PDB file of C-alpha atoms in Angstrom:
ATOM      1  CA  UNK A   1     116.197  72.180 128.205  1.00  0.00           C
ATOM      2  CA  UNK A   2     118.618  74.840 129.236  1.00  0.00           C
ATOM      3  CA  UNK A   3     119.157  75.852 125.452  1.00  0.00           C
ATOM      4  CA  UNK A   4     115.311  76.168 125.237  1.00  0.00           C
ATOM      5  CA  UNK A   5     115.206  78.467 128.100  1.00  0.00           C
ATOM      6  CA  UNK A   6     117.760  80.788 127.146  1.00  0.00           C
ATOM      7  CA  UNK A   7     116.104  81.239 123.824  1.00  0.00           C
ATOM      8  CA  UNK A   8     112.993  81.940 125.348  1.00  0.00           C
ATOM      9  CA  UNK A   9     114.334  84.610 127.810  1.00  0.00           C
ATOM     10  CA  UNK A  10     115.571  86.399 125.089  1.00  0.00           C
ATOM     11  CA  UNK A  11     112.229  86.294 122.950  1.00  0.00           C
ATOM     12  CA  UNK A  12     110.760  87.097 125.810  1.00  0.00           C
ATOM     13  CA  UNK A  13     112.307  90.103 126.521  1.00  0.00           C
ATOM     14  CA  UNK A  14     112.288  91.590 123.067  1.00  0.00           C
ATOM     15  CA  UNK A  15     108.541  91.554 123.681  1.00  0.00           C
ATOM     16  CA  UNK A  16     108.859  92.920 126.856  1.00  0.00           C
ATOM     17  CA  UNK A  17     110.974  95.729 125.441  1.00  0.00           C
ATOM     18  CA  UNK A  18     108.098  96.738 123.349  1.00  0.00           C
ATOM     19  CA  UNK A  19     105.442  96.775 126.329  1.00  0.00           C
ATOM     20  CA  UNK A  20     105.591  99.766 129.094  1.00  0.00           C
ATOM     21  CA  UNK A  21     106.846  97.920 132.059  1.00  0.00           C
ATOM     22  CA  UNK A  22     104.088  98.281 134.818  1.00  0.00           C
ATOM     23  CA  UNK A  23     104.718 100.038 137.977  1.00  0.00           C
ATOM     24  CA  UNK A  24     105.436  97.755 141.018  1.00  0.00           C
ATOM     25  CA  UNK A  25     102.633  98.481 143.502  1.00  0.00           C
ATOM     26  CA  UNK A  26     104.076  96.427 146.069  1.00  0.00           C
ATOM     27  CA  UNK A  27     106.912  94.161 147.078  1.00  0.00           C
ATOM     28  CA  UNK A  28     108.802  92.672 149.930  1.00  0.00           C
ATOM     29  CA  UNK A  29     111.760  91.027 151.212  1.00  0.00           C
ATOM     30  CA  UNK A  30     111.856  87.224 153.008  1.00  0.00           C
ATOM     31  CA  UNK A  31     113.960  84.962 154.784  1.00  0.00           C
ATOM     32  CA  UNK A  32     117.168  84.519 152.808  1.00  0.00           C
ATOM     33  CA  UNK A  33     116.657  86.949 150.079  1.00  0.00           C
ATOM     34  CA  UNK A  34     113.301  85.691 148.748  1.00  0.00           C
ATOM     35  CA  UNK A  35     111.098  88.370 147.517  1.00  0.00           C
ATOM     36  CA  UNK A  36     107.600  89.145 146.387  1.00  0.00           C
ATOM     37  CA  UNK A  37     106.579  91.856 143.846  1.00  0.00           C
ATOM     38  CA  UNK A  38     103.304  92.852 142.977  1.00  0.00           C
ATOM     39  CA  UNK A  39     102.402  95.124 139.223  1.00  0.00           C
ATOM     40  CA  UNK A  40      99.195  96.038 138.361  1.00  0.00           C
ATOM     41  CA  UNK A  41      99.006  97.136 134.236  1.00  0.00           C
ATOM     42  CA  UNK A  42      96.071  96.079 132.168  1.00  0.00           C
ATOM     43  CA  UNK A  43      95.899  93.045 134.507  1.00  0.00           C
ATOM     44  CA  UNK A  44      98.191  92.316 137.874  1.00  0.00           C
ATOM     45  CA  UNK A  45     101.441  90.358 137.645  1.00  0.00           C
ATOM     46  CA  UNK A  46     102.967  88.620 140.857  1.00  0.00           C
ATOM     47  CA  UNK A  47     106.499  88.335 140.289  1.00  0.00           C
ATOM     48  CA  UNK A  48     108.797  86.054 142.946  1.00  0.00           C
ATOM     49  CA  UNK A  49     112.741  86.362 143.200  1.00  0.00           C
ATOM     50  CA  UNK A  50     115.842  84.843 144.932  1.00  0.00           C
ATOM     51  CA  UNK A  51     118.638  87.220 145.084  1.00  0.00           C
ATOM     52  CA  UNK A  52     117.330  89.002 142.077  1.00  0.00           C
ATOM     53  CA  UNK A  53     116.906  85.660 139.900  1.00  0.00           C
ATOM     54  CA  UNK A  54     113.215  84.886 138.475  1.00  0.00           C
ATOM     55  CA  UNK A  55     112.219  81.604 140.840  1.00  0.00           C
ATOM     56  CA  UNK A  56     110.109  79.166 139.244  1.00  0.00           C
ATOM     57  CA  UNK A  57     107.627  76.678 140.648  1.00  0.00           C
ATOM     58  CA  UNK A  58     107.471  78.949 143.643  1.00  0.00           C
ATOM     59  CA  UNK A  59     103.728  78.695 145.182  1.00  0.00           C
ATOM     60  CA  UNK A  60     101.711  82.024 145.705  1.00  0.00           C
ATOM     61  CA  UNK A  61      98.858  82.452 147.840  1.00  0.00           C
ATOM     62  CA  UNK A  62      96.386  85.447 147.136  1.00  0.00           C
ATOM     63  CA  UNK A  63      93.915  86.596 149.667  1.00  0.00           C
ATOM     64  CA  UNK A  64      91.409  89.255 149.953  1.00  0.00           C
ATOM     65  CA  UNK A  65      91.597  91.744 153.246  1.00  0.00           C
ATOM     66  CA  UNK A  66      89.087  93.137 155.035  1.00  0.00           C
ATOM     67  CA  UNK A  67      86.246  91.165 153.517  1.00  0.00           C
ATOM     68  CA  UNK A  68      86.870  92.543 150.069  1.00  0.00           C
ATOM     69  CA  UNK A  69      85.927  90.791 147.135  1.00  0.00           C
ATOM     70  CA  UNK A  70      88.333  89.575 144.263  1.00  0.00           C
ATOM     71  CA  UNK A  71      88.130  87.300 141.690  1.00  0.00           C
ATOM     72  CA  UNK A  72      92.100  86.527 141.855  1.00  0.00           C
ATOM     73  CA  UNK A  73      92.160  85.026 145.144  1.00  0.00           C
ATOM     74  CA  UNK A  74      93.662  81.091 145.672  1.00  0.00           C
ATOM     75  CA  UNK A  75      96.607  78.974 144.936  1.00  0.00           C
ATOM     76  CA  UNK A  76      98.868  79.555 141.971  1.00  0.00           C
ATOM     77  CA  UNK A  77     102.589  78.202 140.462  1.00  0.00           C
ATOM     78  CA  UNK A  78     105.080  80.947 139.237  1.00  0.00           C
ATOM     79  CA  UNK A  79     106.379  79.793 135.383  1.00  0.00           C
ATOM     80  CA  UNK A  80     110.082  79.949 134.133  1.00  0.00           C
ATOM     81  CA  UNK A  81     109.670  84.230 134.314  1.00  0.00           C
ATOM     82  CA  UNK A  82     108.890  83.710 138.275  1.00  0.00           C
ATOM     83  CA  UNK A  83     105.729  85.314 137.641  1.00  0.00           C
ATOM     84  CA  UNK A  84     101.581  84.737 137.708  1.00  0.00           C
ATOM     85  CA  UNK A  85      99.199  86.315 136.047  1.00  0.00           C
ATOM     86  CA  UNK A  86      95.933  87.703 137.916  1.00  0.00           C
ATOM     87  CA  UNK A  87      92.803  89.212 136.978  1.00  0.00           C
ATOM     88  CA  UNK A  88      92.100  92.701 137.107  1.00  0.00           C
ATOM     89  CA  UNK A  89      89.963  93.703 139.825  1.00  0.00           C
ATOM     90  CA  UNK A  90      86.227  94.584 139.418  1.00  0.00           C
ATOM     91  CA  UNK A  91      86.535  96.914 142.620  1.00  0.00           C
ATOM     92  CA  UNK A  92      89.255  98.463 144.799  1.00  0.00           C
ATOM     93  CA  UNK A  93      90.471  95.892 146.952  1.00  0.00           C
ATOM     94  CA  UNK A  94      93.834  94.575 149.474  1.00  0.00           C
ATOM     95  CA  UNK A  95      94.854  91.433 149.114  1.00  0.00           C
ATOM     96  CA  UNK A  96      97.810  89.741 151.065  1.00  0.00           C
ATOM     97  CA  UNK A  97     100.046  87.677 148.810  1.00  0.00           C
ATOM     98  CA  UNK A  98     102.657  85.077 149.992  1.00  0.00           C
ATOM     99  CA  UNK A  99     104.789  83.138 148.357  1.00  0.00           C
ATOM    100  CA  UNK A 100     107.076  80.024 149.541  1.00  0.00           C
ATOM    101  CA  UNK A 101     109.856  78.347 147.403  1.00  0.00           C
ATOM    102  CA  UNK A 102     111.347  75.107 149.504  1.00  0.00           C
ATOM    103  CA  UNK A 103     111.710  76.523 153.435  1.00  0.00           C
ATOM    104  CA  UNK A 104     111.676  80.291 152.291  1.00  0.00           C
ATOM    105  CA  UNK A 105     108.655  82.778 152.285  1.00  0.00           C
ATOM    106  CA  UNK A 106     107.840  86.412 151.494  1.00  0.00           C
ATOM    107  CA  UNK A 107     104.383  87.822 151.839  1.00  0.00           C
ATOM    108  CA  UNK A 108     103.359  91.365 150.983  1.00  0.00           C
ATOM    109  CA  UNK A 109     100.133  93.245 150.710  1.00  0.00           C
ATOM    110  CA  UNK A 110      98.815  95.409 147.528  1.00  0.00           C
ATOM    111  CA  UNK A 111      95.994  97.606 147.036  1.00  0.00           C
ATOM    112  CA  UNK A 112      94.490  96.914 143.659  1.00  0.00           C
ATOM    113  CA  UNK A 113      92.218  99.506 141.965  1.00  0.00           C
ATOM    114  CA  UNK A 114      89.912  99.267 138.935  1.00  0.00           C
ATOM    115  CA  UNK A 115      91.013 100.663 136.024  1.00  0.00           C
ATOM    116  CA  UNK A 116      90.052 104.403 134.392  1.00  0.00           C
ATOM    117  CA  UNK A 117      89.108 102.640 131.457  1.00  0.00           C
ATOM    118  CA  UNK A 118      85.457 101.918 133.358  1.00  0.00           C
ATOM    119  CA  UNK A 119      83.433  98.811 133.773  1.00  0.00           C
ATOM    120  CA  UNK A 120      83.008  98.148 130.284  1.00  0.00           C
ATOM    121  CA  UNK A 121      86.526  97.387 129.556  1.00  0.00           C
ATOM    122  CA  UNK A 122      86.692  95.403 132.654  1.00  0.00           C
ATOM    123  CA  UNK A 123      83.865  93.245 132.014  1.00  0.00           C
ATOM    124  CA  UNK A 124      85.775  92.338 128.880  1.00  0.00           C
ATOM    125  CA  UNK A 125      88.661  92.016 131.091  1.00  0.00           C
ATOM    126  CA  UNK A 126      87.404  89.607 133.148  1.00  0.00           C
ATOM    127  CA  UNK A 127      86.395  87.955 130.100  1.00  0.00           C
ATOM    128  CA  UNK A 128      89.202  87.270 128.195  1.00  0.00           C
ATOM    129  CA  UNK A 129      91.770  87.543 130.771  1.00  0.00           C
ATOM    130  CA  UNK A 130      94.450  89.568 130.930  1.00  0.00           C
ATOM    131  CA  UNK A 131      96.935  89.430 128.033  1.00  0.00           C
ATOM    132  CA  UNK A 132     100.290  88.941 129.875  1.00  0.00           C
ATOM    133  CA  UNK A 133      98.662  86.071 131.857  1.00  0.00           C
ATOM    134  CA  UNK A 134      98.099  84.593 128.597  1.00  0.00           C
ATOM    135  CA  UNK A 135     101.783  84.833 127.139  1.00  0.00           C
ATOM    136  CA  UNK A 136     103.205  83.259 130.562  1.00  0.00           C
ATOM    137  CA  UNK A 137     100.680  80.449 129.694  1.00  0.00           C
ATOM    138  CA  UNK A 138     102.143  80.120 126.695  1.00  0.00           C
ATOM    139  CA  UNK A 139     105.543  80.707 127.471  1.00  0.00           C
ATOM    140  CA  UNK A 140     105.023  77.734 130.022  1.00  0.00           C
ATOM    141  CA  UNK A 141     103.656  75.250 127.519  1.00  0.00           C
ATOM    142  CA  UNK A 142     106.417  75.921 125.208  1.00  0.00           C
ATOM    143  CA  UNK A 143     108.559  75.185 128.039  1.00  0.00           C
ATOM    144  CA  UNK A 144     107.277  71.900 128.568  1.00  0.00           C
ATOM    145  CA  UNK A 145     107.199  70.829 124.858  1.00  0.00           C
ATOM    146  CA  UNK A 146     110.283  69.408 123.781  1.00  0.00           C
ATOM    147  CA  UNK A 147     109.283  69.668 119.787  1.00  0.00           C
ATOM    148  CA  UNK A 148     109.057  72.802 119.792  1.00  0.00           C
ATOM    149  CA  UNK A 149     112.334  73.659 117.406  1.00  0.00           C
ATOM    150  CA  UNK A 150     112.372  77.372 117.764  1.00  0.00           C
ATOM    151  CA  UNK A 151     110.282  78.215 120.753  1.00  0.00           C
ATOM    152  CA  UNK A 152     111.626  81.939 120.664  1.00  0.00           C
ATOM    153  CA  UNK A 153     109.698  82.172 116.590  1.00  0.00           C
ATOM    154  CA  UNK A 154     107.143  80.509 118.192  1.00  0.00           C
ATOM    155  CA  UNK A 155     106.394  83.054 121.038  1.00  0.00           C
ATOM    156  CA  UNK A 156     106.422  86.068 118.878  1.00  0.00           C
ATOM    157  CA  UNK A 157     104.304  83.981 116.032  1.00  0.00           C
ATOM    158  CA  UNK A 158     101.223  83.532 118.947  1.00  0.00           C
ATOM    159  CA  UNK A 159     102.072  87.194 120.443  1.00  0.00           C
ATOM    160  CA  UNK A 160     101.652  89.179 117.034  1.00  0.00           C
ATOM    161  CA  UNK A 161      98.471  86.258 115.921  1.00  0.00           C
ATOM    162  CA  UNK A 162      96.696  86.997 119.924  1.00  0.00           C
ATOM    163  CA  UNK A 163      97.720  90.239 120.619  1.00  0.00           C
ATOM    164  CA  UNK A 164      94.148  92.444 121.651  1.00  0.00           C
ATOM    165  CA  UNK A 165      95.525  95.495 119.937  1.00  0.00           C
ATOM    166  CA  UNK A 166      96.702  93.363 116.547  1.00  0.00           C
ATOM    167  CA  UNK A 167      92.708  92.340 116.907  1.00  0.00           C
ATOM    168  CA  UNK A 168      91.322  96.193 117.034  1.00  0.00           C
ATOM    169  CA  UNK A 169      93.701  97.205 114.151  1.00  0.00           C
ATOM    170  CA  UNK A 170      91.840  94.138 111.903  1.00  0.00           C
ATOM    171  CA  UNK A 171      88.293  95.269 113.239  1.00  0.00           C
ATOM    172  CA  UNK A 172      88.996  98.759 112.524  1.00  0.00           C
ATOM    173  CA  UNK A 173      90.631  98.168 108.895  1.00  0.00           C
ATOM    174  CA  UNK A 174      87.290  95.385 108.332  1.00  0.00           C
ATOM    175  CA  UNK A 175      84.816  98.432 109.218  1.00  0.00           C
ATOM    176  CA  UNK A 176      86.622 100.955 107.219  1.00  0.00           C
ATOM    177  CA  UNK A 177      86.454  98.323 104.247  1.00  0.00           C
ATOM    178  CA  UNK A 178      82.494  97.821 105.019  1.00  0.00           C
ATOM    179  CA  UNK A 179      82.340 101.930 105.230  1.00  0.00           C
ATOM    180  CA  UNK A 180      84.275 101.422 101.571  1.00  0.00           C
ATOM    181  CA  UNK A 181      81.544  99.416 100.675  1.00  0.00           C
ATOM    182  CA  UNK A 182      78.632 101.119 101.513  1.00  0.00           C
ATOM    183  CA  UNK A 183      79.712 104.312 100.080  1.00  0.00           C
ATOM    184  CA  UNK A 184      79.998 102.490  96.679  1.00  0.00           C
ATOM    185  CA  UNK A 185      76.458 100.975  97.020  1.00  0.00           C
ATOM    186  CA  UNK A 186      74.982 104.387  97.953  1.00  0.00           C
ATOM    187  CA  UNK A 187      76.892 105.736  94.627  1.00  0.00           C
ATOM    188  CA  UNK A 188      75.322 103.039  93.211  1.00  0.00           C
ATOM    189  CA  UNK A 189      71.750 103.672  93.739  1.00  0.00           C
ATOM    190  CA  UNK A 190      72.057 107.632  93.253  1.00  0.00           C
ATOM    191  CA  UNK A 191      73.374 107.151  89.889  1.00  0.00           C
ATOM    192  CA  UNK A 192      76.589 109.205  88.530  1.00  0.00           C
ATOM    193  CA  UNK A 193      77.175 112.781  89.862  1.00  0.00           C
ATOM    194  CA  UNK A 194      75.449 115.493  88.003  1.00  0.00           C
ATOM    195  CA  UNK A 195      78.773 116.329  86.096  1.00  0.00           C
ATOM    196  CA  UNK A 196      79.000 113.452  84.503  1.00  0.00           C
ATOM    197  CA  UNK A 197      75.278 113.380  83.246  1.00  0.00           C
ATOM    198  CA  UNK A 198      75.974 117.004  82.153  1.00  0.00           C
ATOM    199  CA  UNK A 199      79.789 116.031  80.501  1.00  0.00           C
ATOM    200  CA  UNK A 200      77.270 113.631  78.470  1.00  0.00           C
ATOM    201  CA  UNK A 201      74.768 116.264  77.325  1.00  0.00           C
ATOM    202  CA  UNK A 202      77.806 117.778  76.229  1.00  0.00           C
ATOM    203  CA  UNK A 203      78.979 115.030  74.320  1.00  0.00           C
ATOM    204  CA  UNK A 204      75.687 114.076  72.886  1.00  0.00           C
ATOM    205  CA  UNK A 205      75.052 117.747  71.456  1.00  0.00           C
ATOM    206  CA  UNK A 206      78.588 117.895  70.007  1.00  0.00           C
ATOM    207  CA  UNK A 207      77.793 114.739  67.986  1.00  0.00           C
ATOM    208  CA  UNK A 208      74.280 115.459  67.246  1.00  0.00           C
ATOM    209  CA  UNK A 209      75.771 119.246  65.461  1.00  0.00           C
ATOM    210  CA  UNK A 210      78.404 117.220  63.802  1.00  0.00           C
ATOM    211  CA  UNK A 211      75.982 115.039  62.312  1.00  0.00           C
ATOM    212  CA  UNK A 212      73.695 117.975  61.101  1.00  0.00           C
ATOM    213  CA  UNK A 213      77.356 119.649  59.913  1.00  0.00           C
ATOM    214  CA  UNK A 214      77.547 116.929  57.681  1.00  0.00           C
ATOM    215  CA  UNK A 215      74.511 116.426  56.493  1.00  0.00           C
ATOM    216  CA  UNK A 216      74.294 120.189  55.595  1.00  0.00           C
ATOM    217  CA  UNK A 217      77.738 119.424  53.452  1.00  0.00           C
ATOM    218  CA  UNK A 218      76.126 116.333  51.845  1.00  0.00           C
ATOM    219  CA  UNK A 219      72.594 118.562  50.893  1.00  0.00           C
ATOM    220  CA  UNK A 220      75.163 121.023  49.303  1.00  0.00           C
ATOM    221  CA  UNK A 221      77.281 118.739  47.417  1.00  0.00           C
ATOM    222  CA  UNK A 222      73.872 117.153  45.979  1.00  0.00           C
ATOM    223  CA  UNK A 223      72.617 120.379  44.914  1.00  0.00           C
ATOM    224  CA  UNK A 224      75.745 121.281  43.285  1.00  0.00           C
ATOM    225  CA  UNK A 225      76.179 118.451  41.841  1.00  0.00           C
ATOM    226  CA  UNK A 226      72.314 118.360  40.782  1.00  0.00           C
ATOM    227  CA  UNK A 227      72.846 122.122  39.044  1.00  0.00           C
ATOM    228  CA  UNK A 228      75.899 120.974  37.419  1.00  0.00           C
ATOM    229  CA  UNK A 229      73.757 118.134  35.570  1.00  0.00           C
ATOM    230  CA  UNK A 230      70.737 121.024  34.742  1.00  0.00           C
ATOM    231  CA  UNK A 231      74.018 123.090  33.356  1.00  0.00           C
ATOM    232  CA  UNK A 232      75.187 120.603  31.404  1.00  0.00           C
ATOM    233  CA  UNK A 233      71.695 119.706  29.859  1.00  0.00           C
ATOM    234  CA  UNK A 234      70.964 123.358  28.832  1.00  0.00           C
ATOM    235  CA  UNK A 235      74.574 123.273  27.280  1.00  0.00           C
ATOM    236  CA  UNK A 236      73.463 120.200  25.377  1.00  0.00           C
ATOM    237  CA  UNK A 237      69.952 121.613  24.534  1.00  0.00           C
ATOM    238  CA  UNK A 238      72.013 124.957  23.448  1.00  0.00           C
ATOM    239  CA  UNK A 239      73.952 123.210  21.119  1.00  0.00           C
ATOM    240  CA  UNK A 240      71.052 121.423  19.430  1.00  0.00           C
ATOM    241  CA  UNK A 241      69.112 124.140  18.480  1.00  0.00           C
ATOM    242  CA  UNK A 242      72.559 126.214  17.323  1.00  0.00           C
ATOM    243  CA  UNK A 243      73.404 123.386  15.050  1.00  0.00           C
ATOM    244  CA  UNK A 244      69.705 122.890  13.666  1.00  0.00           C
ATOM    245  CA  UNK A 245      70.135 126.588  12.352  1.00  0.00           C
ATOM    246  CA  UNK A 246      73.288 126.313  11.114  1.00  0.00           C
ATOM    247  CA  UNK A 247      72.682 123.616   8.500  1.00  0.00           C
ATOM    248  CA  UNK A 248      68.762 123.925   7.873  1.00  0.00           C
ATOM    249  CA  UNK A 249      66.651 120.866   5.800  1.00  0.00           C
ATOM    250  CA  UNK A 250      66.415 120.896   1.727  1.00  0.00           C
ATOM    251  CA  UNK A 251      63.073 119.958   0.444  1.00  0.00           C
ATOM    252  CA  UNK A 252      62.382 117.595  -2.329  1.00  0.00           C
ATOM    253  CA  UNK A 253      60.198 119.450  -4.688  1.00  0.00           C
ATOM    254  CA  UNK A 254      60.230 119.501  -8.541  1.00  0.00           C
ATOM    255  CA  UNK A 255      61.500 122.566 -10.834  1.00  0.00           C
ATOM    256  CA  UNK A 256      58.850 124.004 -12.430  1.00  0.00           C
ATOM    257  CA  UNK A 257      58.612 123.690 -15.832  1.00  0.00           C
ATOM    258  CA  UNK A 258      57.513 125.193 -19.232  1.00  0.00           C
ATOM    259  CA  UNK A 259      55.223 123.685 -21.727  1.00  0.00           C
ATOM    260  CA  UNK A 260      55.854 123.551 -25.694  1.00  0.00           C
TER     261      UNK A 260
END
């Protein structure tokens, strides 16, 4: 179990080193050197110590002052980090938070504001929960599942898969594909640009004047080939009527004779 942990302390913090660390809002000192630390990021994180070292299975006790309102308030268990995950507040509120580990206690309280991202974002928020609250779930059931080979593979597997920013880069890359999509069905139904129907008057003309090209050549060759045979039968006829007067007929007539 001790092998498992170690690997996930260091997955853990090579996802951690990735992250903005949130700023500590509040935090105290108890008896013997337990301590209490409250961040509030996206979502608020209560983190419990001994002497510096992450304390787990320590109990934490939220409570709302001065008959605010929060969702967060009751009765949680640190994991192996020493830390619990709350909810982001819907409104500015104190809470008093006090934790106990064996016979020590710490207890310190936090002012916890809504975020500048506005009430839409918080409504989702309060939805989902907040991200890091998720991964110490996680981190925790991986803790507690011995067949788990590579828990530290594992972690960074389900961070990258449930990550809410991994989720707006795929919505965003779906709606420019959609956008994609759209555009080519709106191409579509106008038909090709008015280059391209003019690139195939173009090409239609330049075939229809080299068909008329070559009929013109064809006509031509038939005529001259047409006078050539006229040529050749005046040459014939020429040659006839040359011959015919060259060697005329002899008639068959009788001499004329004298009587005794």
């Amino acid at each position: 179990m001790s092998t498992k942990r170690n690997l996930l302390a260091v997955s853990l913090a090579a996802v951690l080193l990735a992250s903005v660390a949130a700023p500590v809002i509040a935090g105290t000192s108890g008896t013997d050197g337990l301590s209490v630390n409250v961040e509030q990021a996206d979502g608020v994180t209560v983190s419990v110590t001994e002497n510096g070292t992450a304390v787990e299975n320590a109990t934490v006790n939220v409570t709302a002052l001065d008959n605010g309102s929060y969702a967060g308030e009751g009765t949680y268990t640190t994991d192996a980090n020493g830390t619990v995950g709350l909810p982001a507040p819907s409104q500015n509120v104190s809470v008093e938070v006090a934790a106990e580990h064996g016979n020590l206690t710490a207890t310190t309280t936090a002012t916890l504001t809504v975020s500048d991202s506005g009430e839409e974002d918080q409504k989702e928020d309060d939805e989902e929960g907040p991200f890091g609250q998720e991964v110490s779930g996680f981190v925790s059931e991986v803790i507690e599942d011995d067949s788990v080979d590579n828990p530290g593979q594992a972690i960074s597997q389900w961070v990258t898969e449930n990550n809410p920013g991994h989720a707006d880069d795929e919505t965003d890359e779906q709606e420019e594909e959609e956008d994609d999509e759209q555009e080519d069905d709106e191409e579509g139904e106008r038909g090709p640009p008015e280059h391209a129907n003019n690139d195939k008057k173009d090409d239609e003309k330049e075939e229809q004047d080299e068909n008329e090209q070559k009929e013109e050549e064809e006509q031509d060759d038939e005529n001259e080939q047409k006078e050539e045979e006229e040529q050749d039968d005046e040459n014939e006829q020429k040659e006839e009527e040359d011959d015919e007067d060259d060697h005329p007929g002899k008639g068959n007539g009788k001499k004329k004779g004298h009587g005794n």
